[in-house]
mmCIF file of C-alpha atoms and ligand atoms in Angstrom:
data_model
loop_
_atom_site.group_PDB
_atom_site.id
_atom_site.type_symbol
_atom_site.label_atom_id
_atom_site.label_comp_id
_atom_site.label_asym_id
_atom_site.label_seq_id
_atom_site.Cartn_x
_atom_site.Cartn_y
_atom_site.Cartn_z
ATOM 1 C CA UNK A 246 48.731 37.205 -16.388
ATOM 2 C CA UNK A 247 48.312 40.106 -14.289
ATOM 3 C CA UNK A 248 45.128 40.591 -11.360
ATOM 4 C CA UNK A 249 44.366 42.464 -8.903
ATOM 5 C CA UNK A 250 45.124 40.254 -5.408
ATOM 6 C CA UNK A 251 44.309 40.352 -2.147
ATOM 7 C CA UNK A 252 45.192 37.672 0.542
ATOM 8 C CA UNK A 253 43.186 39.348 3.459
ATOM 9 C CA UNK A 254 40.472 40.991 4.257
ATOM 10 C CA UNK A 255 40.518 44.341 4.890
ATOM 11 C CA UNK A 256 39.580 47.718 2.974
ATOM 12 C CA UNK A 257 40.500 48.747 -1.047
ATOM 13 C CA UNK A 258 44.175 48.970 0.215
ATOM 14 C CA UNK A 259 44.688 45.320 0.586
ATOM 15 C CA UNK A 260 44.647 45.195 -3.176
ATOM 16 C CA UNK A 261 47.888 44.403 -4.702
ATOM 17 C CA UNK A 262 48.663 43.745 -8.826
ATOM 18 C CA UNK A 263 50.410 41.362 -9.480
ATOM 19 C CA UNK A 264 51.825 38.284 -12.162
ATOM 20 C CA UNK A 265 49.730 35.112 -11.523
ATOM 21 C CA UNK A 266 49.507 31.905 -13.414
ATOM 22 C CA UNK A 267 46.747 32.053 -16.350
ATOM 23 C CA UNK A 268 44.184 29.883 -14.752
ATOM 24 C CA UNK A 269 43.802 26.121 -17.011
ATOM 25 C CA UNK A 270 40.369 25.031 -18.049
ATOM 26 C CA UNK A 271 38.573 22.596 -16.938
ATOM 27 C CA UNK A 272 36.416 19.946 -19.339
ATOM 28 C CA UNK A 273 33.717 21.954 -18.586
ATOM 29 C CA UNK A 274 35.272 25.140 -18.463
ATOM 30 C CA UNK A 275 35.615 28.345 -21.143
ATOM 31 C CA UNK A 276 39.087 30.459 -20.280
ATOM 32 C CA UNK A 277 37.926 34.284 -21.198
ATOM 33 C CA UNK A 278 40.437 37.028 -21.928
ATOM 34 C CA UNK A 279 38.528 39.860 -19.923
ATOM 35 C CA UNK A 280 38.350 42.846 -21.607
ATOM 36 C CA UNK A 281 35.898 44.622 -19.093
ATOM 37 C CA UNK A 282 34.303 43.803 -15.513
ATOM 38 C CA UNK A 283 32.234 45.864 -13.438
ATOM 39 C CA UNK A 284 32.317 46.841 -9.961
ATOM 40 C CA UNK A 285 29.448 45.899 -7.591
ATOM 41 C CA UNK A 286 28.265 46.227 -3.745
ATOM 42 C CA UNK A 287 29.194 42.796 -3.217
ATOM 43 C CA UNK A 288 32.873 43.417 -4.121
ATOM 44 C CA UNK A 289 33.382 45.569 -0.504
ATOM 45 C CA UNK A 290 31.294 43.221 1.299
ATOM 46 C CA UNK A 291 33.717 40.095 -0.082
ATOM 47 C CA UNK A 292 36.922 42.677 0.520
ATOM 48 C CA UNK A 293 36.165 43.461 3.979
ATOM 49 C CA UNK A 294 33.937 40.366 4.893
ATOM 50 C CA UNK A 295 31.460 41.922 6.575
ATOM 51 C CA UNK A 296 28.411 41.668 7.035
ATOM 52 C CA UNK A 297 29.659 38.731 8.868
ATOM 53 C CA UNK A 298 27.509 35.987 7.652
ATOM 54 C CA UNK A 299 29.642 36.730 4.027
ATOM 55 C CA UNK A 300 32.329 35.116 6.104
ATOM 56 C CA UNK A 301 30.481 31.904 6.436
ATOM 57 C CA UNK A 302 30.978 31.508 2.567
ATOM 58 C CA UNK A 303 33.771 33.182 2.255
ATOM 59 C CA UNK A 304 36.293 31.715 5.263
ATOM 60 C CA UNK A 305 36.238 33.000 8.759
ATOM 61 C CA UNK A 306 39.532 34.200 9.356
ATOM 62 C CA UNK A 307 41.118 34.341 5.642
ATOM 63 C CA UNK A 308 39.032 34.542 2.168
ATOM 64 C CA UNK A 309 38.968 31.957 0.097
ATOM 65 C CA UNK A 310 39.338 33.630 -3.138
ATOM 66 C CA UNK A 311 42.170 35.844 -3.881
ATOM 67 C CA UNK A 312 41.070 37.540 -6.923
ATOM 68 C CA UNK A 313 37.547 39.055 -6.672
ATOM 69 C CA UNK A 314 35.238 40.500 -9.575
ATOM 70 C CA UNK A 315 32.190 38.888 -10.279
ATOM 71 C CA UNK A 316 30.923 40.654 -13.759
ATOM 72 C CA UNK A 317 33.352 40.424 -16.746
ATOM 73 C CA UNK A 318 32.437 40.447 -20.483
ATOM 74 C CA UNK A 319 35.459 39.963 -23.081
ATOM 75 C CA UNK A 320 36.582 37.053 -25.940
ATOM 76 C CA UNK A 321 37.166 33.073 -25.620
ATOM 77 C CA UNK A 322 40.065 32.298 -25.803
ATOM 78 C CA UNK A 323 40.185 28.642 -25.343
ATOM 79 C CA UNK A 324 37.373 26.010 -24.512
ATOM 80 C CA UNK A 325 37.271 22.315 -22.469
ATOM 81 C CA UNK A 326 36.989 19.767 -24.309
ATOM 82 C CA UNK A 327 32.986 19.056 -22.964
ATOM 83 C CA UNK A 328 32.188 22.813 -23.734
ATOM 84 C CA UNK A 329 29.286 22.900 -26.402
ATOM 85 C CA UNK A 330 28.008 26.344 -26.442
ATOM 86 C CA UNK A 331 31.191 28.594 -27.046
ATOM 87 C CA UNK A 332 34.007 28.645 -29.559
ATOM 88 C CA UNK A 333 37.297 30.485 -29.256
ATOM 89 C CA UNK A 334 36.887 34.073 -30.357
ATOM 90 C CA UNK A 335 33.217 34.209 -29.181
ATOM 91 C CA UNK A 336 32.598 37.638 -27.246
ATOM 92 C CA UNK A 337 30.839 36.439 -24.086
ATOM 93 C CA UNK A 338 29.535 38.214 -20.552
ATOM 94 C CA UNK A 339 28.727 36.373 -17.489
ATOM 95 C CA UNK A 340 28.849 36.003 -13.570
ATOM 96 C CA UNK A 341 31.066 34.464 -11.295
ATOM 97 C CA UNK A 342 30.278 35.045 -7.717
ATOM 98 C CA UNK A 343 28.779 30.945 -7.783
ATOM 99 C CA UNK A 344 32.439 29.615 -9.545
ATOM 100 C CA UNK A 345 35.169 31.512 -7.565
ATOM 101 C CA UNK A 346 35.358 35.053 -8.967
ATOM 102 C CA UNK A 347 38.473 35.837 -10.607
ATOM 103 C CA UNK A 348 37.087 38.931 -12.548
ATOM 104 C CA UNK A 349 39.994 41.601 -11.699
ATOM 105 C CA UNK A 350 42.517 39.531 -13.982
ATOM 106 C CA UNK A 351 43.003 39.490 -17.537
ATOM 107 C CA UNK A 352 41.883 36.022 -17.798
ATOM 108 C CA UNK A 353 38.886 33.684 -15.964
ATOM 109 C CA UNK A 354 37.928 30.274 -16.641
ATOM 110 C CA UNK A 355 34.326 29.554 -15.896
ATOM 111 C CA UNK A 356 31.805 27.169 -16.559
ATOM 112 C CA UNK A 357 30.221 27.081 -19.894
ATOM 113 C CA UNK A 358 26.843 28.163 -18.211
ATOM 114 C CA UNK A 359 27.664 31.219 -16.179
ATOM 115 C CA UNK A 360 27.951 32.641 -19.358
ATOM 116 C CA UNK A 361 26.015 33.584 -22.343
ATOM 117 C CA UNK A 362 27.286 35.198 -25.743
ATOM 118 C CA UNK A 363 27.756 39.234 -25.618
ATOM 119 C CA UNK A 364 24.915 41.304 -26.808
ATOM 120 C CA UNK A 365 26.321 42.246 -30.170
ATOM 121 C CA UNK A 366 24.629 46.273 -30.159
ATOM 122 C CA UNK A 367 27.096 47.673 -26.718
ATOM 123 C CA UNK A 368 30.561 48.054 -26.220
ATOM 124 C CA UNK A 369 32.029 45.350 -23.813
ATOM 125 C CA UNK A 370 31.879 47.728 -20.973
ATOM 126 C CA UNK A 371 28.088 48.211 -21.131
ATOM 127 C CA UNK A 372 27.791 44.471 -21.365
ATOM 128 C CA UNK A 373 30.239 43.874 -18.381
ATOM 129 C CA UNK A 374 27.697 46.452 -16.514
ATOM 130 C CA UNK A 375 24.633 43.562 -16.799
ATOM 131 C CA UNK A 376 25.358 40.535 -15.454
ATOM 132 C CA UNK A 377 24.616 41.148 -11.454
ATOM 133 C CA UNK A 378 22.810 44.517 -11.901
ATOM 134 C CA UNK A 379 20.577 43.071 -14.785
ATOM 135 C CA UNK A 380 19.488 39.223 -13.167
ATOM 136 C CA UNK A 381 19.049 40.987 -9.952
ATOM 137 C CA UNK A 382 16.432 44.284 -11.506
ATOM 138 C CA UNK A 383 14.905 41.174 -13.388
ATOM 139 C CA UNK A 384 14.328 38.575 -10.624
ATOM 140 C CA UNK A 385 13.075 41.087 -8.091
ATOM 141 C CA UNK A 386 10.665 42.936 -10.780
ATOM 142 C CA UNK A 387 9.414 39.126 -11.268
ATOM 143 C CA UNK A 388 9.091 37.989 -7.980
ATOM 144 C CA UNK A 389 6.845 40.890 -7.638
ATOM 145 C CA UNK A 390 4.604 39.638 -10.414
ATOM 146 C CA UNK A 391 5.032 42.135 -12.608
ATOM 147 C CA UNK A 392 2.740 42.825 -15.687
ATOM 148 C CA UNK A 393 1.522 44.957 -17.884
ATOM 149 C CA UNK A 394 -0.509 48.428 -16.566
ATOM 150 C CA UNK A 395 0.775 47.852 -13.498
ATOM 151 C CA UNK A 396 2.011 50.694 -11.369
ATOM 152 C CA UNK A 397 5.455 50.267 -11.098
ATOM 153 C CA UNK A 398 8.020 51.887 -8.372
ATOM 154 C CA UNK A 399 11.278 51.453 -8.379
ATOM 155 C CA UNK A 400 13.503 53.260 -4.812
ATOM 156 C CA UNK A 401 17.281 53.969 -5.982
ATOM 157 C CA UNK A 402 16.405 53.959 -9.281
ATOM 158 C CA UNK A 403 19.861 55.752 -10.202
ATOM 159 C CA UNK A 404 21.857 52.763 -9.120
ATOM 160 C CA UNK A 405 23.153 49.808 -11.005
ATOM 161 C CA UNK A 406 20.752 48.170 -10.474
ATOM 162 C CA UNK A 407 17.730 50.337 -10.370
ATOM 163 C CA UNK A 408 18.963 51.803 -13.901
ATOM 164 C CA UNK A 409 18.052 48.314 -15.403
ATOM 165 C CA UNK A 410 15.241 47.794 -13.453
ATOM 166 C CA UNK A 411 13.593 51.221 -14.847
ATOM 167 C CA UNK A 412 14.570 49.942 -18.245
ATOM 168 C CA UNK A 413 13.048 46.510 -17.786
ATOM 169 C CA UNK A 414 9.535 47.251 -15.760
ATOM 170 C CA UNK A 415 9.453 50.150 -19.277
ATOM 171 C CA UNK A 416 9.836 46.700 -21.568
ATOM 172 C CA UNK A 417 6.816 44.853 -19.450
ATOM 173 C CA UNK A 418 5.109 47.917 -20.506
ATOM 174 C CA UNK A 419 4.507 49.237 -17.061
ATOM 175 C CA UNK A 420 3.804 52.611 -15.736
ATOM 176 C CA UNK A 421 7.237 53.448 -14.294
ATOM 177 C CA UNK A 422 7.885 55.892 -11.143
ATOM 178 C CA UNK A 423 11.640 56.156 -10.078
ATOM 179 C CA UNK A 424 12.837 57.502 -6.926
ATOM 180 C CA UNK A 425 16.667 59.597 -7.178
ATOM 181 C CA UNK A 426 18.051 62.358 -6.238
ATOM 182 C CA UNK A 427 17.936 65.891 -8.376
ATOM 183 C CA UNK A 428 21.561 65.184 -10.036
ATOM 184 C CA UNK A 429 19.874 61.967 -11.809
ATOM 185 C CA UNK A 430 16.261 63.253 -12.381
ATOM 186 C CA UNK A 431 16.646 63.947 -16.172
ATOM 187 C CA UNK A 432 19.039 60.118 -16.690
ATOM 188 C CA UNK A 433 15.583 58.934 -15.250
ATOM 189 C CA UNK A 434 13.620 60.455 -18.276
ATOM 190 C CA UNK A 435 15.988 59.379 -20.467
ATOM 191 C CA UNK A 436 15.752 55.977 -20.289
ATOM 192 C CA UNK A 437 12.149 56.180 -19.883
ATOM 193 C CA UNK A 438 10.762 56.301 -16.716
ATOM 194 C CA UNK A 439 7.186 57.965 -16.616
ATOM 195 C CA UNK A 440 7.273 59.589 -13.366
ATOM 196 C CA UNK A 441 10.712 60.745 -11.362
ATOM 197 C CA UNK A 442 10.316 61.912 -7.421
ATOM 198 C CA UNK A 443 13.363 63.677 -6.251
ATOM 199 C CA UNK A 444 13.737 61.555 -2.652
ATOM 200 C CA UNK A 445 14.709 65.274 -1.076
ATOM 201 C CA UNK A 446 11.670 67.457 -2.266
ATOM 202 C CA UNK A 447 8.751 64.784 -2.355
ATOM 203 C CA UNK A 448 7.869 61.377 -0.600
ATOM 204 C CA UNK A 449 6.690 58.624 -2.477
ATOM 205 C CA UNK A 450 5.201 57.294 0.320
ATOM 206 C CA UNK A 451 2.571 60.487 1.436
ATOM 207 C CA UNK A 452 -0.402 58.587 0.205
ATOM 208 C CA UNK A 453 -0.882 60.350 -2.940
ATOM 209 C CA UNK A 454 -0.187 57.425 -4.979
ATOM 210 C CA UNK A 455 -0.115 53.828 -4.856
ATOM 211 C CA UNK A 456 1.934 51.169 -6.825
ATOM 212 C CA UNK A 457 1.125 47.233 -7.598
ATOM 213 C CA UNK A 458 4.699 46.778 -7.351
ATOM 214 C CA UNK A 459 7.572 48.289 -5.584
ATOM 215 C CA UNK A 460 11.400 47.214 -6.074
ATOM 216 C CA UNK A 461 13.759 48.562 -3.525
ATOM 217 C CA UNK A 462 16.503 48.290 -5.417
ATOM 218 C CA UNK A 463 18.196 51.184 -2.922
ATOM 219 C CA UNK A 464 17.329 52.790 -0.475
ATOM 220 C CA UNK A 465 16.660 53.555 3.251
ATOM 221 C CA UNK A 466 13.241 53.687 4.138
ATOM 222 C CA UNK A 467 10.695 51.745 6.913
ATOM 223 C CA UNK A 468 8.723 48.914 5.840
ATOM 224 C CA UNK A 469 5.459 50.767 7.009
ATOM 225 C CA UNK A 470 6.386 53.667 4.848
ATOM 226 C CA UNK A 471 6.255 50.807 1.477
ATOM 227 C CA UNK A 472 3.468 49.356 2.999
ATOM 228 C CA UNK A 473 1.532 52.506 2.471
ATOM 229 C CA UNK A 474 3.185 53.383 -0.587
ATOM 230 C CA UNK A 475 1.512 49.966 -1.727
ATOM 231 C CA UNK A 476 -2.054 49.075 -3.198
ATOM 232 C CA UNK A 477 -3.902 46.492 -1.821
ATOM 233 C CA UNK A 478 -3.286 43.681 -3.775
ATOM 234 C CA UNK A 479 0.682 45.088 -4.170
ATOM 235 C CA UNK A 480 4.055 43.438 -4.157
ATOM 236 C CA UNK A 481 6.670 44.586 -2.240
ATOM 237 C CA UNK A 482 10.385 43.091 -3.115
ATOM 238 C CA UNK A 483 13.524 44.406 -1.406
ATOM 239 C CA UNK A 484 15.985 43.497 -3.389
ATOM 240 C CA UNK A 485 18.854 46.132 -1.648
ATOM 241 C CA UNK A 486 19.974 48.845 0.508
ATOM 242 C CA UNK A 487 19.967 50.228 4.462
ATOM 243 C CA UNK A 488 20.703 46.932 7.309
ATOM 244 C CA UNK A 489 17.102 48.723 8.265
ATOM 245 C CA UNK A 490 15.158 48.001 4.840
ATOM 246 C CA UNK A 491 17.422 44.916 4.907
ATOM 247 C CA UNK A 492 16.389 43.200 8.180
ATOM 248 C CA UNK A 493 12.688 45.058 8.619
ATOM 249 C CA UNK A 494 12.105 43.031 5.114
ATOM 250 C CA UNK A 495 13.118 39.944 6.333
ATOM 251 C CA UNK A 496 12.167 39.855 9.668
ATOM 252 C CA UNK A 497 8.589 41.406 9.506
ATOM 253 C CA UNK A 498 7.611 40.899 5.582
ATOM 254 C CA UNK A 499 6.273 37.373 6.075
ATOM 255 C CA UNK A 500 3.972 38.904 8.965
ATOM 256 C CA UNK A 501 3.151 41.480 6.566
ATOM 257 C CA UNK A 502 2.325 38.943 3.893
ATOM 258 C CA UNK A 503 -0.802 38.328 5.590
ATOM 259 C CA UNK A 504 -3.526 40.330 4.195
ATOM 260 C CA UNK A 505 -3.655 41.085 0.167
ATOM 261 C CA UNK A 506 0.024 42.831 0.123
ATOM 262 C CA UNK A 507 3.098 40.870 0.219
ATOM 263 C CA UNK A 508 6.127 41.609 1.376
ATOM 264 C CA UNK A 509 9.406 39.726 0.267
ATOM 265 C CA UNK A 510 13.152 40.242 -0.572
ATOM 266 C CA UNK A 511 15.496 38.525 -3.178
ATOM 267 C CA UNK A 512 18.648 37.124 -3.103
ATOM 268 C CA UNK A 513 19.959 37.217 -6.829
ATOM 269 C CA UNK A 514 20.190 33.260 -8.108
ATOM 270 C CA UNK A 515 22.725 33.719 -11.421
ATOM 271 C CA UNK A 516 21.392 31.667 -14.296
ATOM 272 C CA UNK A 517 22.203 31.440 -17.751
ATOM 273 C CA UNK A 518 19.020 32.190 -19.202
ATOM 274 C CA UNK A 519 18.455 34.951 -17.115
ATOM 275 C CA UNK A 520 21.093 35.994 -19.242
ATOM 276 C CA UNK A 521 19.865 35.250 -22.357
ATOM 277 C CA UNK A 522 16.797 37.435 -21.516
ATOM 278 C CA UNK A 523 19.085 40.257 -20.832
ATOM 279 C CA UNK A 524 21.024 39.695 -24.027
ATOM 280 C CA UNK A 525 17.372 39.700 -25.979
ATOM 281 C CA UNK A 526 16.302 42.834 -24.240
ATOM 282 C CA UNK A 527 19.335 44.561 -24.981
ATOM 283 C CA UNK A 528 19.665 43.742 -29.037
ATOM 284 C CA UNK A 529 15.896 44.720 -28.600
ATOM 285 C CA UNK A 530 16.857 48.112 -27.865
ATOM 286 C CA UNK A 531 14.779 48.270 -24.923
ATOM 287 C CA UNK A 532 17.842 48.166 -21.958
ATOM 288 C CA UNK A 533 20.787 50.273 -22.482
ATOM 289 C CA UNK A 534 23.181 49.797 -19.780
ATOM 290 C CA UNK A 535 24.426 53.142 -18.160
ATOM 291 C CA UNK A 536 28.231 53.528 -17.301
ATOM 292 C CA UNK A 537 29.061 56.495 -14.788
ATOM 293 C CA UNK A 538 32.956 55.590 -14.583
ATOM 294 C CA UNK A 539 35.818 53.717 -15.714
ATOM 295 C CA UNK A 540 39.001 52.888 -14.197
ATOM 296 C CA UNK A 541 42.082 50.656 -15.285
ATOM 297 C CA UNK A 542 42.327 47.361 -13.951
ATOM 298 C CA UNK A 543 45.330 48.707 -11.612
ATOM 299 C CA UNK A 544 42.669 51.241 -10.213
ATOM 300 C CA UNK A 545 40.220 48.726 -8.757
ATOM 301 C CA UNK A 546 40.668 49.523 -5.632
ATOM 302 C CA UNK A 547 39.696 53.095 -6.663
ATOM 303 C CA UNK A 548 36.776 51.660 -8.602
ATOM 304 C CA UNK A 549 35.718 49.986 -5.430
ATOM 305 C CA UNK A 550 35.791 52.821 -2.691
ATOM 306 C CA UNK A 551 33.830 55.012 -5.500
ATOM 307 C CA UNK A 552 31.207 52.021 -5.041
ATOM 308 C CA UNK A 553 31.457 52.242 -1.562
ATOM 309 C CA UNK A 554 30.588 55.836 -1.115
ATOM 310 C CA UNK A 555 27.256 54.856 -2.552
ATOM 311 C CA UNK A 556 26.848 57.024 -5.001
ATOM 312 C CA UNK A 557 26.845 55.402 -8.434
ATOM 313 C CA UNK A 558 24.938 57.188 -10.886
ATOM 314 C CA UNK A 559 25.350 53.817 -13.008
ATOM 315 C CA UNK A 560 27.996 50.962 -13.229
ATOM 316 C CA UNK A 561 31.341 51.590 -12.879
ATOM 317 C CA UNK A 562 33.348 50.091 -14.659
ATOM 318 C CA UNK A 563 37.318 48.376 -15.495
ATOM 319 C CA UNK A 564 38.348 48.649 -18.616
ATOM 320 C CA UNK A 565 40.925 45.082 -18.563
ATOM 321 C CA UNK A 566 41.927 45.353 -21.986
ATOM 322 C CA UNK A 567 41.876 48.633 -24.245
ATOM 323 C CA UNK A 568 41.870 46.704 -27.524
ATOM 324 C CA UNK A 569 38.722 44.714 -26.224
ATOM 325 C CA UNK A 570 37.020 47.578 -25.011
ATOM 326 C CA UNK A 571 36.630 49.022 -28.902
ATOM 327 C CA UNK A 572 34.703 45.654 -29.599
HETATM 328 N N1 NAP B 709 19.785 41.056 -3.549
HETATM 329 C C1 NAP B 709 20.830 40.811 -4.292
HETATM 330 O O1 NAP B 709 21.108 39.667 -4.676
HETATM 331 C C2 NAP B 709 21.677 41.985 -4.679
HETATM 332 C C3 NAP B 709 22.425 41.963 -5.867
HETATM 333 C C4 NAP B 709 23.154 43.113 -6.221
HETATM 334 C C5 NAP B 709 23.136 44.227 -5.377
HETATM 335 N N2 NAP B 709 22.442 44.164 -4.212
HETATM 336 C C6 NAP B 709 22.373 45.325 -3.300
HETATM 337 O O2 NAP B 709 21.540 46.277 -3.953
HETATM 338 C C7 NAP B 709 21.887 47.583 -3.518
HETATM 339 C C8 NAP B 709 22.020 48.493 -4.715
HETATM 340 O O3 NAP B 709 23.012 47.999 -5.576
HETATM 341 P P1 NAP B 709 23.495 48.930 -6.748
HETATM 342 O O4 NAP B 709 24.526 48.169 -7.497
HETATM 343 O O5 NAP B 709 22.342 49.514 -7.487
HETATM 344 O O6 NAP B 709 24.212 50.068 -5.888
HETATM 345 P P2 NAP B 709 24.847 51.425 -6.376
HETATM 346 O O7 NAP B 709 24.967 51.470 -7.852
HETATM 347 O O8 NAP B 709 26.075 51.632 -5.564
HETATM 348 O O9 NAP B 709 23.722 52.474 -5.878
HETATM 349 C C9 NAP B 709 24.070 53.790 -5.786
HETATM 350 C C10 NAP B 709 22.857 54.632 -6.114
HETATM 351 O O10 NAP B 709 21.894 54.544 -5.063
HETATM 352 C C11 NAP B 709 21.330 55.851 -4.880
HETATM 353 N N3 NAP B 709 20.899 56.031 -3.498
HETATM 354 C C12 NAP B 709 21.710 56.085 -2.411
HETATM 355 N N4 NAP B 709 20.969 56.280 -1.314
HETATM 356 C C13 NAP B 709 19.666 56.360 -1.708
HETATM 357 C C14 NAP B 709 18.432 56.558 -1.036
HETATM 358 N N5 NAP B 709 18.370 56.716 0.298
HETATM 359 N N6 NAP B 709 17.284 56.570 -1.762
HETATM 360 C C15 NAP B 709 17.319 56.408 -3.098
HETATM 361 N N7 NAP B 709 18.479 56.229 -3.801
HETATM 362 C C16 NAP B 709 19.627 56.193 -3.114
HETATM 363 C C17 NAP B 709 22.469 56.784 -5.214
HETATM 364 O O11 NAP B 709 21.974 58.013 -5.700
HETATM 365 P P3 NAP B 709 22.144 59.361 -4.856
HETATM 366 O O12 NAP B 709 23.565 59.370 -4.351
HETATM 367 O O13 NAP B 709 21.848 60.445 -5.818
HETATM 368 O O14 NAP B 709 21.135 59.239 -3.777
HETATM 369 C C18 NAP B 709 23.227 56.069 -6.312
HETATM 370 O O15 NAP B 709 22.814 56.473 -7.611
HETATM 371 C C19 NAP B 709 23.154 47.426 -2.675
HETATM 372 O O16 NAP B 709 22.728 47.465 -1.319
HETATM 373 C C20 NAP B 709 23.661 46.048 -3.026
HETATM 374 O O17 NAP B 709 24.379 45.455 -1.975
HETATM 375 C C21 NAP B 709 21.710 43.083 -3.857
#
């Protein structure tokens, strides 16, 4: 099969294309023709292993895993013998970042439960787009309690993942405030946020208003400026952006934590029916995934220094397999 390879770490130009054995299935283990995966943050971070503690995971000196790619969606194409949920010719999404990547390639084998079956309304592009995107918007908007009426604001709401996570606050029927720049104001209304703030003409953090819950889902901002951006009782959940919002979320949230607000971060957990929920809220009609780009699985590393630059109006996308992608 061919997949995009790299044996060191280093920048998008380590990537190389090249023939590699189709990987064999385990008992456990579903072998998916990929037909689409999606780019994320985490692929430069496992490329150039940095920040360093990735390296801890990933092998000091030389990564582990050759072929990266941790959201695919596509068809089964053979099962394990102790595999009970799929069938061959299922369509099927999933994660792999927890069972050795392999996304880039036109074929994965992966545990039966890092996957779930395809929402059957998008192409398999837009359900490539969920998988880390989708359980990360959805963990962080629940760590922060969320529920209905609250007061809901979501910083880089024009990323991947702050796209879903406008979409799903909208389906706990929240009141929705999304922080972007101008070029993604109206995508905002669109997929139904109530209020938008342009980050360059307005501060969501000058006291006007107050939110129960904040996700950063981007962003660069100090911990003091959420802390006034938050009521009271609020929930503040940092689930990306600046090493500052990063570390200042880490490091002083659980001091923070100390009066009525509380102040924590997320590290995605992938699980299967986080999955499922995404695959319900998108046959529901009430998540659409957003694609800004696609490339060609021999333009990954294209695909990946576009993520870099860090700005995304949406997932980006690699379209594996043409025929697939018309499923
Ligand atoms: N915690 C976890 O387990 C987990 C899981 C997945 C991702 N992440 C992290 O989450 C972050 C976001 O991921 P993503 O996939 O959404 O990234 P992304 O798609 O690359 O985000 C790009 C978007 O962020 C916006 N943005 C950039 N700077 C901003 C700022 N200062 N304020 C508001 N918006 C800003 C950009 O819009 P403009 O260019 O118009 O500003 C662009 O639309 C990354 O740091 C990633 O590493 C964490």
């Amino acid at each position: 099969m061919r997949a995009v390879v790299r044996r060191a770490y280093g920048g998008p130009d380590v990537l190389r294309m090249e023939d590699v054995p189709t990987p064999v299935v385990g008992d456990r283990d579903v072998l998916v023709r990929v037909h689409a995966a999606a780019c994320n943050a985490g692929d430069w971070h496992l490329l150039r292993g940095t920040p360093l503690p990735f390296r801890l995971i990933e092998g000091l000196f030389k990564p582990k895993h050759s072929i990266i790619g941790t959201d695919i969606a596509g068809r089964v194409e053979a099962v394990g013998p102790a595999v009970t949920q799929f069938r061959v010719g299922d369509d099927v999404f999933g994660e792999l970042a927890r069972c050795g990547f392999g996304g880039y390639a036109e074929y994965v084998a992966a545990p039966e439960t890092n996957l779930a079956p395809k929402p059957a309304n998008v192409t398999v592009e837009e359900a490539a787009g969920l998988p880390t995107s989708g359980m990360t918007a959805l963990q962080g908007l629940r760590k922060g309690r969320i529920q209905a009426g609250q007061r809901v604001l979501i910083n880089g709401a024009s990323g991947g993942v702050g796209l879903l996570a406008v979409q799903i606050a909208k389906s706990f029927s929240t009141d929705v405030t999304a922080v972007c720049s101008a070029r993604n104001v109206e995508t905002m209304h669109a997929i139904g946020a109530d209020h938008v703030v342009d980050y360059n003409r307005e501060d969501f953090a000058d006291g006007k208003n107050v939110y129960d819950l904040i996700l950063a889902a981007n962003g660069d901002r100090s911990i003091w400026d959420y802390k006034r951006a938050l009521a009271p009782r609020g929930a503040y959940v940092m689930s990306g952006g600046s090493n500052r919002q990063l570390t200042q979320a880490i490091l002083l949230g659980p001091f923070l934590s100390w009066g009525g607000q509380t102040f924590g971060n997320l590290l995605m957990t992938p699980k299967q029916r986080d999955l499922m929920f995404l695959k319900d809220l998108v046959e529901a009609g009430k998540v659409k995934p957003v694609i800004d780009r696609r490339f060609a699985l021999a333009d990954v590393p294209e695909a990946i220094r576009y993520v870099e630059a860090g700005h995304a109006g949406g997932k980006v996308v690699i379209t594996v397999c043409a025929d697939g992608a018309q499923t």
